[in-house]
XYZ file of C-alpha atoms in Angstrom:
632
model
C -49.796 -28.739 21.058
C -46.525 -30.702 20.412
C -43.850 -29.818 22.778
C -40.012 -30.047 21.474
C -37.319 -30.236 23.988
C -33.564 -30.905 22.964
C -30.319 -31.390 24.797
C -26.673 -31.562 23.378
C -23.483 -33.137 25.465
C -21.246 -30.303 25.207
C -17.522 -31.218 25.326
C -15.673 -30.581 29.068
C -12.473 -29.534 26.736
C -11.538 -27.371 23.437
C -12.412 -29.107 20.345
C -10.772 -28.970 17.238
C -12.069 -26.691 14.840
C -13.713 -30.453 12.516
C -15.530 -32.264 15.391
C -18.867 -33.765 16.215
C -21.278 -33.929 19.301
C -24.066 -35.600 20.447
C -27.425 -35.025 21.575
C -31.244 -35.876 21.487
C -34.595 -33.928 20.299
C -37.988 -34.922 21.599
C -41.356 -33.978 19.714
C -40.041 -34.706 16.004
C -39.761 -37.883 14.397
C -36.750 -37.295 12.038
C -33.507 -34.928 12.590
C -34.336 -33.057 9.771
C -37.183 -31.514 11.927
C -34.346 -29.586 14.024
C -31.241 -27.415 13.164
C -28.059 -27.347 14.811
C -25.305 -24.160 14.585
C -22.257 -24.326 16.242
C -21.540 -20.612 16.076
C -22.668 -19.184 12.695
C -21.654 -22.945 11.106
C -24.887 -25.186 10.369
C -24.353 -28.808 11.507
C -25.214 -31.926 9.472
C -27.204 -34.400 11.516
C -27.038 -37.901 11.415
C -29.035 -40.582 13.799
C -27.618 -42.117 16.268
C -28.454 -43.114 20.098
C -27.701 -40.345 22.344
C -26.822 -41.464 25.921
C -28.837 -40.447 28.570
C -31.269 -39.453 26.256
C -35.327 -40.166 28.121
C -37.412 -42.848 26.485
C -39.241 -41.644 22.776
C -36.286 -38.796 21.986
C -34.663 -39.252 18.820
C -30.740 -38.974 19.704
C -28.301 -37.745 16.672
C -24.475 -36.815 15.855
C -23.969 -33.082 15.121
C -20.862 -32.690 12.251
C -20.210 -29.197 11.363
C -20.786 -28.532 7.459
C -17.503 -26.436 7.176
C -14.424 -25.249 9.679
C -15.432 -23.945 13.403
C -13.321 -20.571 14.307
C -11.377 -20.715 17.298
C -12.431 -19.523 20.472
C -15.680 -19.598 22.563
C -18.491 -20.639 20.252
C -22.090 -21.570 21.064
C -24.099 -24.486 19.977
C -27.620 -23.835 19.430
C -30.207 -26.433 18.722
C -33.336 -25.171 17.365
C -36.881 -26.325 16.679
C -39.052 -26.696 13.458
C -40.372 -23.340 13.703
C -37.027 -21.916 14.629
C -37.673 -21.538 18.344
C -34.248 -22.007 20.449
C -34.665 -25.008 22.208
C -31.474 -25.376 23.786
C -28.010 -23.789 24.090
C -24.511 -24.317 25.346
C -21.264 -23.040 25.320
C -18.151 -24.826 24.330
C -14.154 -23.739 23.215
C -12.853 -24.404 19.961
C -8.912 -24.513 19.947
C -5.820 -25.901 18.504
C -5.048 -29.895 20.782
C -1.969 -30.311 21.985
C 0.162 -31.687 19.297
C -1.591 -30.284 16.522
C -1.011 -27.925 13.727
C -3.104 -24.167 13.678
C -6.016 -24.965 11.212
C -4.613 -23.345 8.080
C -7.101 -22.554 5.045
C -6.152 -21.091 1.666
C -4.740 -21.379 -1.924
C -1.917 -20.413 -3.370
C -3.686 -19.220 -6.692
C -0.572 -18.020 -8.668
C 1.846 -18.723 -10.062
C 0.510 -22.099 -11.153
C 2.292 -25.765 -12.305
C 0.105 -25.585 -15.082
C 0.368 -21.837 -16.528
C 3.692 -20.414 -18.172
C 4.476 -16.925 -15.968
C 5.557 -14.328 -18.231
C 7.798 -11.593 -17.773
C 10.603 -10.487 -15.177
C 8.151 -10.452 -11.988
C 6.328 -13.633 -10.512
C 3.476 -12.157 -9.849
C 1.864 -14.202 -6.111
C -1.306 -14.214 -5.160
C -3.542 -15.687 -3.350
C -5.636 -16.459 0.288
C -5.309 -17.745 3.700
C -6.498 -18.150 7.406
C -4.112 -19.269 10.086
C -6.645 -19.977 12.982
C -9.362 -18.622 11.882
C -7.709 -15.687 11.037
C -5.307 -13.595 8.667
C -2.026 -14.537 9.271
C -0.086 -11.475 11.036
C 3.034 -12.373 8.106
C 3.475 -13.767 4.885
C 6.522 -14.227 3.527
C 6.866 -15.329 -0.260
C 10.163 -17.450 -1.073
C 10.625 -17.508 -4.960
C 13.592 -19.788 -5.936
C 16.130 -16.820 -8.012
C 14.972 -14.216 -5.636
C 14.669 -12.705 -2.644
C 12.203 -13.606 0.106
C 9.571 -10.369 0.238
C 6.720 -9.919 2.563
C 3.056 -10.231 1.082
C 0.621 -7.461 0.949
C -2.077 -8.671 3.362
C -5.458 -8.308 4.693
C -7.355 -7.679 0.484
C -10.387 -8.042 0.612
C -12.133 -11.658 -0.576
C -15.646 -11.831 -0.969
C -15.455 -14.885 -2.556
C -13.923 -16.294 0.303
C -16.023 -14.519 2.980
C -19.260 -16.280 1.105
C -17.708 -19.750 1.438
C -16.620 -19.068 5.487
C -18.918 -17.062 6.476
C -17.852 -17.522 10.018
C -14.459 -16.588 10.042
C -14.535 -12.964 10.483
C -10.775 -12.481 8.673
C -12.483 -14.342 5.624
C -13.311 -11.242 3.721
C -9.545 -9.463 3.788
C -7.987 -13.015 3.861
C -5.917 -12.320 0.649
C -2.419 -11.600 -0.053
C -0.366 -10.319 -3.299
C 2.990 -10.382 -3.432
C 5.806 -9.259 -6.796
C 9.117 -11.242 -6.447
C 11.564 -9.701 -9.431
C 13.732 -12.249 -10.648
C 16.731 -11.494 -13.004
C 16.058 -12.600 -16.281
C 16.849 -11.610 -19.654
C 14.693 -11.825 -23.056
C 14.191 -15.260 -24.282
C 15.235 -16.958 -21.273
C 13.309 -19.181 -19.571
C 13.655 -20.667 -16.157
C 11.958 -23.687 -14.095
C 11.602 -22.210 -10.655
C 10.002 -23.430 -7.047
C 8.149 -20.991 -4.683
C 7.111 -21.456 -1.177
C 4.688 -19.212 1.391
C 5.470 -19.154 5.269
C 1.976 -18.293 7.001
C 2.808 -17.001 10.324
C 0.724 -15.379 13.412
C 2.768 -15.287 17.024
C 1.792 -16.784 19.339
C -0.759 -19.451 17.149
C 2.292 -20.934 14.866
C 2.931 -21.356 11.249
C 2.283 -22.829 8.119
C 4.692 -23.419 5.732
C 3.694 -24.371 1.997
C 4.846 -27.491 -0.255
C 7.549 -26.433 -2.583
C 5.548 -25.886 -5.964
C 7.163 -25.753 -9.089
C 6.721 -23.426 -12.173
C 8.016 -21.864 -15.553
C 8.993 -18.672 -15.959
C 9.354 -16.964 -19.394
C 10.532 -13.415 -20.244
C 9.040 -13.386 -23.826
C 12.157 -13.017 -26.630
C 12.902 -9.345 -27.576
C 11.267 -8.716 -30.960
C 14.326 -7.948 -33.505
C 11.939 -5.842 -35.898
C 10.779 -3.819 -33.402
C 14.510 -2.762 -31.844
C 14.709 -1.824 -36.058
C 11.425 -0.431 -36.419
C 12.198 1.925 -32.972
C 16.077 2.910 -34.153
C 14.036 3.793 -37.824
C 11.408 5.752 -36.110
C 13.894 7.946 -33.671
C 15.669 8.364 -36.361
C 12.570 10.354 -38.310
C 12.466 12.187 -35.169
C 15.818 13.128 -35.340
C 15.102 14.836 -38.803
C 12.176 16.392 -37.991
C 13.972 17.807 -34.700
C 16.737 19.528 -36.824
C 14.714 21.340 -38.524
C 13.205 23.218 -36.384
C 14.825 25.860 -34.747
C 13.810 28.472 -31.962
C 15.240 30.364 -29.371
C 15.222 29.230 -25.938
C 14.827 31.121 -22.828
C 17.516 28.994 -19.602
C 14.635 30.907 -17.319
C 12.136 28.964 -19.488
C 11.714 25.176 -17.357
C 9.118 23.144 -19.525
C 7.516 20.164 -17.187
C 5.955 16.993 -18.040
C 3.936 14.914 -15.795
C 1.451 12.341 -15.178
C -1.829 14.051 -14.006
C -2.987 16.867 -12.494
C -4.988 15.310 -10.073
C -4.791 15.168 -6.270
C -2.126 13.249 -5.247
C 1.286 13.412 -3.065
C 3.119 13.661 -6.302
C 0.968 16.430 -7.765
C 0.710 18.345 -4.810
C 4.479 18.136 -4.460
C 4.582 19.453 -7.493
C 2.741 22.296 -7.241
C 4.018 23.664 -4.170
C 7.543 23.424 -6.360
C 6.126 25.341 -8.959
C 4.299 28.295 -6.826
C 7.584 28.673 -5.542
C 9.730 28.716 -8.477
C 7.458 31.013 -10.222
C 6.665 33.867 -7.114
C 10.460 33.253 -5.558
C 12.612 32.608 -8.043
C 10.690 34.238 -11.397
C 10.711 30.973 -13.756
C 8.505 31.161 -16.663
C 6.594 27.561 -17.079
C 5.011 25.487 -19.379
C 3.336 22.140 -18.364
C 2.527 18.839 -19.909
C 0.757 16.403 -18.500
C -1.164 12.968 -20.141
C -4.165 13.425 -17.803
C -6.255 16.986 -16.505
C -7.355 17.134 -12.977
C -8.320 20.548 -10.519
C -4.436 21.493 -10.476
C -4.863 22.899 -13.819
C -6.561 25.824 -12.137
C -4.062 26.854 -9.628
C -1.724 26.257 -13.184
C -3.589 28.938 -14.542
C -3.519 31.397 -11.605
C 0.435 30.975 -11.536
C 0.208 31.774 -15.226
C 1.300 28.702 -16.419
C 0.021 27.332 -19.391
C -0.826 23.364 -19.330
C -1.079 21.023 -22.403
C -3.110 18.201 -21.749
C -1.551 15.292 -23.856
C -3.125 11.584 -24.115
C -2.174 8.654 -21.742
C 1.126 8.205 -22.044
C 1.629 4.930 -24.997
C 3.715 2.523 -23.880
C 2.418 -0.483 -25.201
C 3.160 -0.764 -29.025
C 6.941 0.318 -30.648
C 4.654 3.067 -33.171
C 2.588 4.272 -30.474
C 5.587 5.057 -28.205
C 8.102 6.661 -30.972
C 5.116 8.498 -32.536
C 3.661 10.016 -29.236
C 7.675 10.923 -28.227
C 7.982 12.570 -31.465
C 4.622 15.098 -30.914
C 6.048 15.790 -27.263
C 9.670 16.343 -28.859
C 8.182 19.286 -31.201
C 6.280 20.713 -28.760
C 9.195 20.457 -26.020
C 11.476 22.033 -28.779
C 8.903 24.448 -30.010
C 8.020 25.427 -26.408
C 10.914 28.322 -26.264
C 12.098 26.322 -23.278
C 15.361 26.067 -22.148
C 15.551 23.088 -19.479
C 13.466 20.140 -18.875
C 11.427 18.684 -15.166
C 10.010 15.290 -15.348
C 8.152 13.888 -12.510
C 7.326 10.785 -11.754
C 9.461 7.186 -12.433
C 5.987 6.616 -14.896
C 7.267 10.001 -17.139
C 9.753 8.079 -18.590
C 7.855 9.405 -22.235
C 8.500 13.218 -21.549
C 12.081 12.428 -20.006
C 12.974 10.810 -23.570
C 10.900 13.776 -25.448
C 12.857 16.371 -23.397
C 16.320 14.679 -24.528
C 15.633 14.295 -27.705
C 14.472 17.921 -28.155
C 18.003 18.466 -27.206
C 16.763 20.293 -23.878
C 19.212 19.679 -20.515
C 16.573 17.251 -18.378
C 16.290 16.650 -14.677
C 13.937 14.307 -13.986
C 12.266 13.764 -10.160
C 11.604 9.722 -9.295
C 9.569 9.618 -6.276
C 8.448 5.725 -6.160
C 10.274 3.572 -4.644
C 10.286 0.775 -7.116
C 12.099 -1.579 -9.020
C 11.779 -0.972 -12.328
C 10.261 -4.968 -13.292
C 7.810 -4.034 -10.260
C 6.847 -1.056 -11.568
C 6.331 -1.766 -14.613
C 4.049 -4.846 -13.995
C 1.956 -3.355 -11.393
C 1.044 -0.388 -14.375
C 1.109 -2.341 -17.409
C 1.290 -6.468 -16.417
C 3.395 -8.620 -17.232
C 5.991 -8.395 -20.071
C 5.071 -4.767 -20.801
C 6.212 -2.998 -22.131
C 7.860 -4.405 -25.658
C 11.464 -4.630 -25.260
C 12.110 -1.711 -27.707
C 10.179 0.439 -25.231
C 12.050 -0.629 -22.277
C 15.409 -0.066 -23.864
C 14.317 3.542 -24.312
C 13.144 3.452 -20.587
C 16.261 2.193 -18.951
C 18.399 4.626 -21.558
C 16.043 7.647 -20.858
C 17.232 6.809 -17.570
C 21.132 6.907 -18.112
C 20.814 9.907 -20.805
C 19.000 12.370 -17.782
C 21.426 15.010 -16.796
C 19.970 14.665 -13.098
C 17.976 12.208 -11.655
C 16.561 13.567 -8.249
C 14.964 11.548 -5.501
C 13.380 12.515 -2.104
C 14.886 9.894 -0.114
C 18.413 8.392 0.071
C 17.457 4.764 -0.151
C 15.236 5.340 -3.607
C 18.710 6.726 -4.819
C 20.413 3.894 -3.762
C 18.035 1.294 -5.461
C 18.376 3.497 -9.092
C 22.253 4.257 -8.773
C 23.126 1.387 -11.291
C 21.286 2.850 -14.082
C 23.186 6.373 -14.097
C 26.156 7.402 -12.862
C 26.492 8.650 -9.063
C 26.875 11.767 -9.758
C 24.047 12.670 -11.780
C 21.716 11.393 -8.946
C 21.130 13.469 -5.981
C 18.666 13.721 -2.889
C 16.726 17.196 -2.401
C 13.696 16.555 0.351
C 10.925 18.376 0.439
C 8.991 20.167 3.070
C 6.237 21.312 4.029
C 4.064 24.865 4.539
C 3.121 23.346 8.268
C 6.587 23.886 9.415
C 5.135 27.258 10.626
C 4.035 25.709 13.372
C 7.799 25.028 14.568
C 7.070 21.240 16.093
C 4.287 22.200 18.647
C 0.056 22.437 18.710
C -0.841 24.722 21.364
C -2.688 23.389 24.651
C -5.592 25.575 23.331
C -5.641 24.410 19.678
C -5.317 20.808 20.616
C -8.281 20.980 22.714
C -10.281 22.798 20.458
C -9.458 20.391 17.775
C -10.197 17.616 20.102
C -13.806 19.180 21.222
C -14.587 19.370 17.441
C -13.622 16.099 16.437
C -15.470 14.632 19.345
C -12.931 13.186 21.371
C -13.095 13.680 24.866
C -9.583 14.136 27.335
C -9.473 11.035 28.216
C -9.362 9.404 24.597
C -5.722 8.569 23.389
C -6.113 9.474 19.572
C -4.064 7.704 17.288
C -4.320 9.293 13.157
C -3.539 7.730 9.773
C -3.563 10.020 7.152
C -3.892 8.989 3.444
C -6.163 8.051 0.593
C -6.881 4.592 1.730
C -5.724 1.859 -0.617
C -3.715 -1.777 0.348
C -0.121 -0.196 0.090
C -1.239 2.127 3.006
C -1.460 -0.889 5.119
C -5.032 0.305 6.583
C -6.449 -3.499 6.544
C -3.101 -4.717 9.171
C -3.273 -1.374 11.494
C -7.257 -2.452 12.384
C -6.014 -5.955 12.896
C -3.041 -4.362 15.419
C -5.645 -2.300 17.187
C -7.960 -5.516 18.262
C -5.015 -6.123 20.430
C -4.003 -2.689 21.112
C -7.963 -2.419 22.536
C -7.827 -5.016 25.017
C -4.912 -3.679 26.378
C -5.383 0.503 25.951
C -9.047 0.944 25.318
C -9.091 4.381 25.309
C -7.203 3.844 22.224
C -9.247 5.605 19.503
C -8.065 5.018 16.048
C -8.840 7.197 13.219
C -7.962 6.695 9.571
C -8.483 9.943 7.594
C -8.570 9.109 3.632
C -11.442 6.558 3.332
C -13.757 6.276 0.373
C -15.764 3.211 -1.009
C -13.531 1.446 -2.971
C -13.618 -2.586 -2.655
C -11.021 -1.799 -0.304
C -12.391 0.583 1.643
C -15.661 -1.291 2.127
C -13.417 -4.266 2.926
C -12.207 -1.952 5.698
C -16.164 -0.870 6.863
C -16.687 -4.636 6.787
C -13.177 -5.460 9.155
C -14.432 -3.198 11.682
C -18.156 -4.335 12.175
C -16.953 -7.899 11.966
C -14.185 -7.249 14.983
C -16.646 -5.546 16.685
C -14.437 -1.952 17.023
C -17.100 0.665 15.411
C -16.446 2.662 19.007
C -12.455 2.377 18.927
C -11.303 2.423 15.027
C -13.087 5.703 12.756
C -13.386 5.842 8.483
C -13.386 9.189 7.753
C -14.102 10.092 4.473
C -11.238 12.124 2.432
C -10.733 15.314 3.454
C -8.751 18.223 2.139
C -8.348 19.791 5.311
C -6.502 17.522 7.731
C -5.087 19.869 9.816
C -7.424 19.469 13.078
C -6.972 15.717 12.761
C -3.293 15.784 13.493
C -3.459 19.045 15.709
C -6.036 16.523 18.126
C -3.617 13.541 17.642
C -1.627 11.716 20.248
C 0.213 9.521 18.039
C 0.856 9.667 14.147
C 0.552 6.335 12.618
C 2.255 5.394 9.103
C 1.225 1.540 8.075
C 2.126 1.849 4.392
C 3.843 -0.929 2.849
C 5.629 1.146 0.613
C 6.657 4.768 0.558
C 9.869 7.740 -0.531
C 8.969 10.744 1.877
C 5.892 10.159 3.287
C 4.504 13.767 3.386
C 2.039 13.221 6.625
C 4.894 12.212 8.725
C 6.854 16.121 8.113
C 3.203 17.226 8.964
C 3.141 15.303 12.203
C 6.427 16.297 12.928
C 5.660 20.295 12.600
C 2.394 20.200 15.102
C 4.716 18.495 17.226
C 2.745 15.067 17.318
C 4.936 11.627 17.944
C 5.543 9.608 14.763
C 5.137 5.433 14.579
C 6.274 4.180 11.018
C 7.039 1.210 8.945
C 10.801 1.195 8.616
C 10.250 2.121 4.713
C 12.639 4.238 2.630
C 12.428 7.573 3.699
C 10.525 7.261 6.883
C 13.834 5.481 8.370
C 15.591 8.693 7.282
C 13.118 10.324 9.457
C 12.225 8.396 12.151
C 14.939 7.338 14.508
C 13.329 4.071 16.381
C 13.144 4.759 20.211
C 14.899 8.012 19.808
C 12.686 9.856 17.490
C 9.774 7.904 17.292
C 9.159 4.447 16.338
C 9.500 2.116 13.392
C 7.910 -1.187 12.785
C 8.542 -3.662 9.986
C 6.407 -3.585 6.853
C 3.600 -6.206 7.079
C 3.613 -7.821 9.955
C 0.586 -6.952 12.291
C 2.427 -8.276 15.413
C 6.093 -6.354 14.833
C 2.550 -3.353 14.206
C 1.487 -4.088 17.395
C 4.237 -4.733 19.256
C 5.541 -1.161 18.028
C 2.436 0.611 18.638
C 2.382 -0.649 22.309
C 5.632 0.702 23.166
C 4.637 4.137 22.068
C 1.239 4.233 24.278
C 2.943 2.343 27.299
C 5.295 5.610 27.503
C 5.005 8.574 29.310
C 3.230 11.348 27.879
C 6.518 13.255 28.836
C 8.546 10.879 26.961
C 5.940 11.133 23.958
C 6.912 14.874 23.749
C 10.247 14.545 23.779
C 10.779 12.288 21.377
C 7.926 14.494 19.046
C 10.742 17.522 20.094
C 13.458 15.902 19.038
C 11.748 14.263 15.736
C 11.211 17.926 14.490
C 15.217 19.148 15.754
C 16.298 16.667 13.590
C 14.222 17.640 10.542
C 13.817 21.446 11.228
C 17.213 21.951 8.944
C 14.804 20.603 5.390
C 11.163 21.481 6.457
C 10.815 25.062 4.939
C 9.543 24.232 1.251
C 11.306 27.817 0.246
C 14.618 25.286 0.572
C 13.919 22.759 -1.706
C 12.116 25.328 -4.284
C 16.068 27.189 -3.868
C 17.699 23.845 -4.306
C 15.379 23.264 -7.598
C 15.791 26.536 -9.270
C 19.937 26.168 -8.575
C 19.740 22.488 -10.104
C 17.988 23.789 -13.187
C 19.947 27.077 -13.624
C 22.806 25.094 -13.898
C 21.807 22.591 -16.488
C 20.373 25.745 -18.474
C 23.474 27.683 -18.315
C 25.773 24.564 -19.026
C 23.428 23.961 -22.544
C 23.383 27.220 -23.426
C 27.449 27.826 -22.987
């Protein structure tokens, strides 16, 4: 029986992340008879004398095949039949004097590819370390600097380093609008700052590119004026009597979503407080169509709306027109910045329009995350921005979304009504009893400091960054449970299963699935967390607030309107898992006491806009008034 032994001169200091080390087998007569792995990395062997090695071993030089991930690592040299024959521990770790190992690709926009459009659209990967950088920030030459989405998931890249557990939500998207007008084109630069504290940065060579915003096509601005035209016509000649207690609504589904749901607890309300009669539109069906039909409202379900060709967009605004001014209606609601379709129906049916924008977008952003880039025509966006300007009210949830779409109406046609929620019954307080109950339920036992995020999971939520905060948060707090309440298995979402395993946290960070009961989740909460990357009113935080449950938030539109850092909670910047952390830290490092007084005074400040009876009153005032001014 052949007996292999094997030794390896592990290094007395960190290594760099490309190194080599020695070391001797005895019992095979060529290296290819034994593997090395330095961590989950397969070595290449080459021959070479080993010293000290005893008489009749074969000595060799171990090279890793790819990139060794900082930290402690093992190297393990095994036998031909796979038997360990050896281990030893050894540090991998940026040398004095040296740059963090950065891996990645910038994959757009490219040198070689023409970007079309009014966005530059960036995307792309990247490790800083071994790991996902904590902030990217995207410098486009003509625009502003703006923060990458982070932590997507990669597969691709997660196959080529396997042993870099960040590998598989290494990538990063980014939309930088820049201001340029049809037909122009522009030779631009971008750079990328990679950035993790406490590791260091990597910033990118300046790469050039083209942008082009395709030339406005001159027969279709005709073709449109020609078409609205024929809906003119058609529009004056039909005539019926409207009802100003008759609201018609357009919107984009009736699916579950914050929008929809925001829009149904309007409409309950307007129809059992207020006695509107409603009619809805909406370009996709969905389970609200049933509670529709208890309200008696009737719903007609309309195709997706067509943005994409001049014909398709002037004929499918001409059907809605007839119906809107067949409907008997006598004022217009359009929800959602996407309705743009029904808002230009509604005015051209002649009916007084006010028309709800909930997403805080620009309007290039927008438009290129729905339709890509240089959609829609021209024609079409003309009618856009105009349907915009031609609204009697434009009506946001937040103050800074008003801000961002003041220069395409006049100031004051725009106007903020928040909404609130049916939990402000519970008056900013869980009681001792329900807590605990909720708590006992859920599996959490008093000691456990729960932290919630609440939200159908997807990258703008920022679910991918808030399990990279809470590997720190852990070593510091671990009875820091973590529980994010909206996951299904989307690529994200599995990207998310895959996070946790990988960082080892299946005990401190929970996926659980969507539920439409949330209730007990925040009732057993110690801390609300909101990581999204972009939001208006985010509805979970006024939920938080009314159990009475401490708030930590991006500092994002409305949620700085709510959240008053260190006085009424605390705010974080948007994607940047260390300004996460560091926030996150400072509200489980205070006093329980303190955590309840700032929860108090978080629902004092909101208490004056939480009843949803207020903004259903503000809504039915808004519209009587644009009725009654019409019909004068």
């Amino acid at each position: 029986m052949t007996l292999y032994t094997a030794a390896i001169l592990a290094p007395d200091r960190p290594v760099g992340h490309l190194f080599e080390l020695r070391g001797w087998t005895s019992g095979v007569s060529r290296v290819d008879d034994v593997t090395v792995k330095f961590g989950e990395v397969e070595a290449n062997l080459h021959p070479e004398p080993c010293p000290g090695a005893p008489a009749g071993a074969l000595g060799f030089r171990a090279v890793p095949s790819s990139w060794v991930p900082s930290g402690a690592q093992k190297v393990v040299v095994e036998g031909p039949n796979g038997e360990t024959l050896t281990e030893s521990p050894f540090f991998v770790g940026v040398l004095p004097g040296e740059e963090p190992l950065w891996l990645g690709e910038l994959e757009a926009p490219k040198t070689t590819k023409v970007s079309e459009g009014r966005v530059v659209y960036v995307t792309g990967w990247a490790l800083l370390d071994g790991r996902a950088p904590s902030l990217i920030e995207v410098m486009v030459e003509g625009g502003r600097t703006i923060r990458a989405r982070t932590r997507l998931p990669r597969e691709d890249v997660a196959k080529e380093f396997p042993a870099f557990d960040d590998a598989g939500v290494s990538g990063f998207e980014a939309w930088v609008p820049i201001d340029i007008e049809p037909g122009e084109e522009r030779n631009l630069s971008i750079r990328v700052r990679y950035r993790t504290d406490g590791v260091g940065e990597h910033v990118s060579a300046k790469r050039p590119f083209l942008l082009r915003n395709p030339e406005a096509d001159l027969d279709d601005a005709e073709l449109a004026d020609e078409l609205a035209g024929d809906t003119a016509k058609a529009m004056a000649r039909v005539h019926v009597q409207t009802d100003p207690k008759h609201l018609l609504v357009f919107t984009h589904s009736l699916g579950v979503g914050g929008g929809q749901l925001w829009l149904q607890e309007l409409l309950t309300r307007m129809v059992k407080e207020h006695d509107w009669q409603i009619s809805l539109v909406s370009e996709t069906d969905g389970p609200l169509r049933a509670d529709c039909a208890e309200l008696g409202i009737p719903v007609h379900v309309t195709t997706h709306y067509r943005y994409q060709t001049v014909p398709g967009y002037e004929g499918h605004v001409a059907e809605m027109a007839r119906f809107a001014k067949c409907s008997g209606a006598g004022v217009a609601l359009v929800n959602t910045l996407g309705g743009f379709v029904g808002a230009d129906a509604a005015k051209r049916a002649g009916l007084p329009t006010a028309w709800v924008i909930h997403e805080s977008f620009e309007l290039p952003t927008f438009a290129y995350q729905n339709w890509g880039p240089a959609k829609p025509p021209n024609a079409v966006w003309q009618r856009w921005v105009s349907a915009l300007g031609e609204a009697d009210k434009l009506i946001f949830v937040a103050d800074a979304t008003r801000e961002m779409f003041l220069p395409y109406s006049k100031p004051e046609r725009c106007q903020t009504v928040r909404y609130g929620t049916p939990m402000h019954k519970f008056k900013g307080r869980t009681r001792g009893e329900t807590r605990r109950q909720a708590r006992q339920t859920l599996g959490f036992s008093p000691d456990d400091f729960v932290m919630i995020n609440l939200g159908i999971v997807e990258s703008r939520k920022g679910n991918g960054p808030l399990i990279s905060a809470m590997q720190r948060i852990h070593r510091i707090h671990p009875n820091a449970k973590l529980n994010i309440v909206g996951h299904h298995p989307s690529p994200y979402g599995l990207a998310l299963e895959d996070t946790v395993e990988r960082a080892g946290l299946e005990d401190v960070v929970k996926l659980i699935p969507v539920t439409p009961e949330p209730l007990r989740w925040i009732q057993a909460a110690d801390l609300f967390v909101n990581s999204s990357d972009i939001e208006s009113l985010p509805r979970s935080i006024l939920e938080a607030v009314c159990c009475g449950v401490p708030v930590a938030a991006t500092d994002v539109f409305g949620a700085r309107e709510m959240i008053t850092d260190g006085e009424t909670g605390w705010l974080f910047e948007t994607n940047d898992v260390d300004a996460m952390a560091a926030a996150l830290l400072r509200a489980l490092d205070a006093t329980p006491a303190r955590r309840r007084e700032m929860a108090k005074a978080a629902y004092e400040k909101l208490e004056p806009w939480l009843d949803p009876s207020g903004y259903a009153r503000d809504f039915s005032h808004i519209l009587t008034e644009l009725a009654r001014g019409h019909h004068v």
